[in-house]
mmCIF file of C-alpha atoms in Angstrom:
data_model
loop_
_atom_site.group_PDB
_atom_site.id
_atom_site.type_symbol
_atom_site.label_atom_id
_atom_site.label_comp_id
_atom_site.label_asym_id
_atom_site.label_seq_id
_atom_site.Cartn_x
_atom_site.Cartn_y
_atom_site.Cartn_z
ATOM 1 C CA UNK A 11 175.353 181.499 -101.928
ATOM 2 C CA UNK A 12 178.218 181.352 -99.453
ATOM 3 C CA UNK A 13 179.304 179.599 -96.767
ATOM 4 C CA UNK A 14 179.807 182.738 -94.878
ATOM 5 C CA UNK A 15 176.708 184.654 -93.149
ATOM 6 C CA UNK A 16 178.590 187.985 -93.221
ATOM 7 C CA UNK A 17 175.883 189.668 -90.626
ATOM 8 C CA UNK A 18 176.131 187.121 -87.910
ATOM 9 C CA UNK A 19 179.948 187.331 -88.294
ATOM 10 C CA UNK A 20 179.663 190.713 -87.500
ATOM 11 C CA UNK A 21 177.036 190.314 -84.604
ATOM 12 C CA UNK A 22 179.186 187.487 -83.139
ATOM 13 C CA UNK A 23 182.010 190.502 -83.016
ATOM 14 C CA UNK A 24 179.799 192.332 -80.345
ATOM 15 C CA UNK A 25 182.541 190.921 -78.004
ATOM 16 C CA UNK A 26 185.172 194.032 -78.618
ATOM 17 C CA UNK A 27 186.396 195.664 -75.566
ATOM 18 C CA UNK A 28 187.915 198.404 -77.505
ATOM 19 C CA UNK A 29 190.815 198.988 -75.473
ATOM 20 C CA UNK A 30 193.806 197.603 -75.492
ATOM 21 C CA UNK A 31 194.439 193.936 -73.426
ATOM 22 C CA UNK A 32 197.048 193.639 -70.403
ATOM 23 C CA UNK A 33 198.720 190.119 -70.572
ATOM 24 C CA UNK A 34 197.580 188.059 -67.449
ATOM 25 C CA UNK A 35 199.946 186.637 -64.755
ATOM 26 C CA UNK A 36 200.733 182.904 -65.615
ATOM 27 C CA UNK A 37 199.353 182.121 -62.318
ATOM 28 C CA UNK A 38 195.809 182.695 -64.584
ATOM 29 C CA UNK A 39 195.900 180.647 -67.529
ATOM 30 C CA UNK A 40 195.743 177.176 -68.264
ATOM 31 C CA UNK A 41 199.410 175.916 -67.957
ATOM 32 C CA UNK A 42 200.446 171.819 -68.374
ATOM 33 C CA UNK A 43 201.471 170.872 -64.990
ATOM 34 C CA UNK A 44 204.545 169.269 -64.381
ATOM 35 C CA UNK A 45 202.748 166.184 -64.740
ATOM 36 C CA UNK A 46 200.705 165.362 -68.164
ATOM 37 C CA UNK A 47 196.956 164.675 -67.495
ATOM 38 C CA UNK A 48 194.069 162.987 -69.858
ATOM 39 C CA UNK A 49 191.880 165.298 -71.363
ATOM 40 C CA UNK A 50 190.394 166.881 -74.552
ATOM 41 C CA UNK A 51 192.142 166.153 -77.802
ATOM 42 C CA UNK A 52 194.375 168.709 -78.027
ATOM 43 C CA UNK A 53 195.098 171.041 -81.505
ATOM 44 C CA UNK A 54 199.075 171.634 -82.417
ATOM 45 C CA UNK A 55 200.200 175.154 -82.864
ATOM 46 C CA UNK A 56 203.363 175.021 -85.147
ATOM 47 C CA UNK A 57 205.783 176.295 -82.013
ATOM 48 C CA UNK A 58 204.622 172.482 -81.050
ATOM 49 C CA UNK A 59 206.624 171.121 -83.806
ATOM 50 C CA UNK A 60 209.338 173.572 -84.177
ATOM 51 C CA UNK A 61 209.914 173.560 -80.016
ATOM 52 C CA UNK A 62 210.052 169.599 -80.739
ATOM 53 C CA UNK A 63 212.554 169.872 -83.706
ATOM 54 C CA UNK A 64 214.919 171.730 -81.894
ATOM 55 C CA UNK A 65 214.554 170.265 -78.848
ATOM 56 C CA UNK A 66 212.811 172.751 -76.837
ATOM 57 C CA UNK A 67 209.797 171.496 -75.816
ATOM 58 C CA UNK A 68 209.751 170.391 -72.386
ATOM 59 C CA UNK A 69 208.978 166.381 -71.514
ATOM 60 C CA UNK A 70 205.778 167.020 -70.220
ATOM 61 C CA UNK A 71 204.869 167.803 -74.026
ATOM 62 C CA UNK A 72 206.224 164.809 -75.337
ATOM 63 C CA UNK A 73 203.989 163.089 -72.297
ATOM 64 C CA UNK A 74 200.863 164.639 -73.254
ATOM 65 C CA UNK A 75 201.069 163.877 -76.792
ATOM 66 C CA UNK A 76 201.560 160.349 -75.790
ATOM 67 C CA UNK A 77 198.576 160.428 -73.534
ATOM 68 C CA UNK A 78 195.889 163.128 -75.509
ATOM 69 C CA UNK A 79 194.582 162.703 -79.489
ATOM 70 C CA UNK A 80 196.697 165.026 -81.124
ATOM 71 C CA UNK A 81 195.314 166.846 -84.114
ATOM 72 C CA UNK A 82 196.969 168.776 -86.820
ATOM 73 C CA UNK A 83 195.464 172.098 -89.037
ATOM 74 C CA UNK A 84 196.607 172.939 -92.277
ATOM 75 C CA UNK A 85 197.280 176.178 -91.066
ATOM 76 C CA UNK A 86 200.379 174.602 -89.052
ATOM 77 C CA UNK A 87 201.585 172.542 -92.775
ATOM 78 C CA UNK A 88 201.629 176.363 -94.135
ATOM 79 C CA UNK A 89 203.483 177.770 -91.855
ATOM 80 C CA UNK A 90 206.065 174.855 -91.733
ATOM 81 C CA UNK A 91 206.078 174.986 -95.377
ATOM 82 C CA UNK A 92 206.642 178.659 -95.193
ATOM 83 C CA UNK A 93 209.872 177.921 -92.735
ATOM 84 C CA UNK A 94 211.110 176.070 -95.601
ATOM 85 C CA UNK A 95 210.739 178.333 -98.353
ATOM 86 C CA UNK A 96 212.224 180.607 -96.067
ATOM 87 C CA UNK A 97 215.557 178.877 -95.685
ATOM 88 C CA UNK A 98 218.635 179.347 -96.972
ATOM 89 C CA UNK A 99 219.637 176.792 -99.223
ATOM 90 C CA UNK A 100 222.792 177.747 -99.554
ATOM 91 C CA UNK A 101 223.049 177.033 -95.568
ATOM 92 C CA UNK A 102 224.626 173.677 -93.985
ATOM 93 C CA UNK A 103 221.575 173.074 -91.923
ATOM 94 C CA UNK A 104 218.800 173.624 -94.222
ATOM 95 C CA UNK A 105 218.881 170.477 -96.015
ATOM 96 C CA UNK A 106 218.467 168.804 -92.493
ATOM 97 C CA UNK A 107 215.960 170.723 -91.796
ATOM 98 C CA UNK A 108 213.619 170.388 -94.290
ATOM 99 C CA UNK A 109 214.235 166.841 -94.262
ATOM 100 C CA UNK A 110 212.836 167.037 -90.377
ATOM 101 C CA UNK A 111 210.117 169.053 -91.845
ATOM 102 C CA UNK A 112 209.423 167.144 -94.079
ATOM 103 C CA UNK A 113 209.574 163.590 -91.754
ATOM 104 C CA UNK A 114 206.944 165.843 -89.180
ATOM 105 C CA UNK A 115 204.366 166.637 -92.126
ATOM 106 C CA UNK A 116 204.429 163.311 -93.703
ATOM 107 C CA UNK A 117 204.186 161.536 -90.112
ATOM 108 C CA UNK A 118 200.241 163.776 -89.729
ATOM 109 C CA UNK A 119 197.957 161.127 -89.892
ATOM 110 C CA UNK A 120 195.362 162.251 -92.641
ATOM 111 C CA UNK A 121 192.595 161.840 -90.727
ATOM 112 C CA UNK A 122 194.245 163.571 -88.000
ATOM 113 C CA UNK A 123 194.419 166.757 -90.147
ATOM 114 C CA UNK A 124 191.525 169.676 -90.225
ATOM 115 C CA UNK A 125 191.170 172.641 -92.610
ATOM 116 C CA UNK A 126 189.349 175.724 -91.545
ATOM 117 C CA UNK A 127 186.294 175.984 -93.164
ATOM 118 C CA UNK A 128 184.695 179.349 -94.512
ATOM 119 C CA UNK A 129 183.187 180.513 -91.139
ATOM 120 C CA UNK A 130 186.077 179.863 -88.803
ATOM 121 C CA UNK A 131 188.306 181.729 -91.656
ATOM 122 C CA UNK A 132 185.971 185.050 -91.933
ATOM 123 C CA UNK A 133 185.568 185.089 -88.468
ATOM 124 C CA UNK A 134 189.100 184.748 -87.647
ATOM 125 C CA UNK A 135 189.989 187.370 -89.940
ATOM 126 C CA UNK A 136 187.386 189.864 -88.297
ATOM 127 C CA UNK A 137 188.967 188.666 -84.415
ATOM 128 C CA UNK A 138 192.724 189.192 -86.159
ATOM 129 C CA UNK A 139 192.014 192.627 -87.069
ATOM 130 C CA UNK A 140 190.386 193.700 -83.529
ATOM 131 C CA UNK A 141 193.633 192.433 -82.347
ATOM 132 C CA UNK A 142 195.707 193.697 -84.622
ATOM 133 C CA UNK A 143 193.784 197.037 -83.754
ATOM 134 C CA UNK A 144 193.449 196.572 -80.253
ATOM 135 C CA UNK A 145 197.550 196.147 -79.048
ATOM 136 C CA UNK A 146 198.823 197.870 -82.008
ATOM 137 C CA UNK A 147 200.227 195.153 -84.023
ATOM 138 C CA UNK A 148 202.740 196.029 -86.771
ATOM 139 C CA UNK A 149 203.197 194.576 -89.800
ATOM 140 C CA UNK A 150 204.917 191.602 -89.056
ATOM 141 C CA UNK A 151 202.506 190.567 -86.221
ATOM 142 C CA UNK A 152 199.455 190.736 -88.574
ATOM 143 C CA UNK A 153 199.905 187.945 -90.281
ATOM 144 C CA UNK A 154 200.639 185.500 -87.274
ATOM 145 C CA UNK A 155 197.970 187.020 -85.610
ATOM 146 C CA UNK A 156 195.128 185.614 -88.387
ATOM 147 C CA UNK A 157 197.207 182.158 -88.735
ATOM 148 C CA UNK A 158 196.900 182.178 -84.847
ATOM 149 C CA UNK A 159 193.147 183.344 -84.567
ATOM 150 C CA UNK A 160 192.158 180.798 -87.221
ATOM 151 C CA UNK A 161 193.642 178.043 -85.424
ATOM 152 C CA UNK A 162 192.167 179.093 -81.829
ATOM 153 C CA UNK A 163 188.422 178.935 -83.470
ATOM 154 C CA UNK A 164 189.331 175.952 -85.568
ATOM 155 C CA UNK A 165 190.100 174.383 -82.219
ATOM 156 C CA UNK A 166 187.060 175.771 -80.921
ATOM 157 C CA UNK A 167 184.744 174.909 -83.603
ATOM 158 C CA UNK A 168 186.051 170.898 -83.128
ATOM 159 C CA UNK A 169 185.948 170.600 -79.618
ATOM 160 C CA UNK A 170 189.813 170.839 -79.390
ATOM 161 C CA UNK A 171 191.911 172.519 -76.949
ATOM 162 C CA UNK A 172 194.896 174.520 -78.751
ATOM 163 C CA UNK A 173 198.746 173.114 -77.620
ATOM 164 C CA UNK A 174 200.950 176.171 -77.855
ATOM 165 C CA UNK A 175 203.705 178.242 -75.855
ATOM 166 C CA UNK A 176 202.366 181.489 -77.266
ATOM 167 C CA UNK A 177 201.279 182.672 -73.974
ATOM 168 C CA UNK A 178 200.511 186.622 -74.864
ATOM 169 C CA UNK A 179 198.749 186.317 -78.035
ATOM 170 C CA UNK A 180 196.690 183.049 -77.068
ATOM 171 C CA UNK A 181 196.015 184.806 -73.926
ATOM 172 C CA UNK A 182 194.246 187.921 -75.417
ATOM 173 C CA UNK A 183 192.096 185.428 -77.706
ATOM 174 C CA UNK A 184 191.291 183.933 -74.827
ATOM 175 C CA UNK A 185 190.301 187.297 -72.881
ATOM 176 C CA UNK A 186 188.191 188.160 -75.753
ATOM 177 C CA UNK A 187 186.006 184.657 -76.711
ATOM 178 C CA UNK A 188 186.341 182.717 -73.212
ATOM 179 C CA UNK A 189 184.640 180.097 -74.285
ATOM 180 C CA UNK A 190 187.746 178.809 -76.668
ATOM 181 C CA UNK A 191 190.359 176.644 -74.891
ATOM 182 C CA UNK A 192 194.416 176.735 -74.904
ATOM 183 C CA UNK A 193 196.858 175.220 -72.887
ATOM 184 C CA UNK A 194 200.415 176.913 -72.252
ATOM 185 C CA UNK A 195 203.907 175.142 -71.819
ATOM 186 C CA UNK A 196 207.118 176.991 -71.460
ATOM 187 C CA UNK A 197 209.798 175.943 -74.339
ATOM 188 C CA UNK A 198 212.832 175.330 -72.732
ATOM 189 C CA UNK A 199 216.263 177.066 -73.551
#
């Protein structure tokens, strides 16, 4: 038998507006403040660690990972293992960056690091494909649409709040399932 009720997916999907989602003012969602505050542990999105690598993330970031329990999913270690398959090695700066890759991954404390289980992956994949279906999503968004609705009910699932600077999409999974949690920063420039 599997770990997946397939009917109570489906009646858990009862949520679908079925019509397409407007992307809320900022002045709306959960933003850090310029000041980092105690709270929930918190769930990386993989802009977290890329913003960091390239030195985009703002300080406030670097604050609240100081002050919150930081947690990692293995759906961010696939998509920064992706990045490095998708280098160039014949680039200068890909050997540098997978080395920082590589230094980021290895310094996840194990027991800081989740793995979606069977429910939060079916279900994810049903809420990815009312999104996809819902703004239109081509191709290229499908796929970081699941990775990103597996992580926001991963989060959910643990108690976590999900770390990220995708406003939009993590903004519609919040309009649909209000119950999950995210908190926005702006990468810096």
């Amino acid at each position: 038998m599997s770990d997946f009720d397939f009917d109570a997916a489906l009646r858990w999907a009862r949520f679908d507006p079925y019509r397409t989602l407007a992307r809320r003012q900022d002045e709306e969602l959960p933003f850090v403040s310029d000041r980092a505050d105690s709270g929930q542990d918190i769930l990386l999105d993989t802009c977290v660690y890329i913003d960091g690598l390239q030195g985009r993330a703002p300080e406030v970031v670097a604050d609240l990972l100081d002050i919150r329990i930081s947690n990692h999913s293995t759906v961010a270690i696939q998509e920064l293992m992706h990045t490095v398959g998708v280098l160039d090695p014949k680039h200068p700066g890909t050997k540098g960056a997978v080395r920082q890759i590589g230094v980021t991954i290895m310094d996840m404390k194990p027991h800081r690091i989740f793995a979606p289980d069977p429910d939060v992956l079916g279900r994810a994949a049903l809420l990815s494909g009312m999104l996809c279906r819902l703004q239109g999503y081509e191709k290229d968004a499908r796929l970081r649409a699941l990775q990103d609705c597996v992580l926001f009910l991963q989060a959910q699932k643990l108690g976590f709040t999900v770390l990220t600077a995708n406003v939009s999409d993590f903004d519609y999974l919040l309009q649909l399932i209000p119950t999950g949690r995210a908190l926005f920063y702006r990468a810096t420039q």
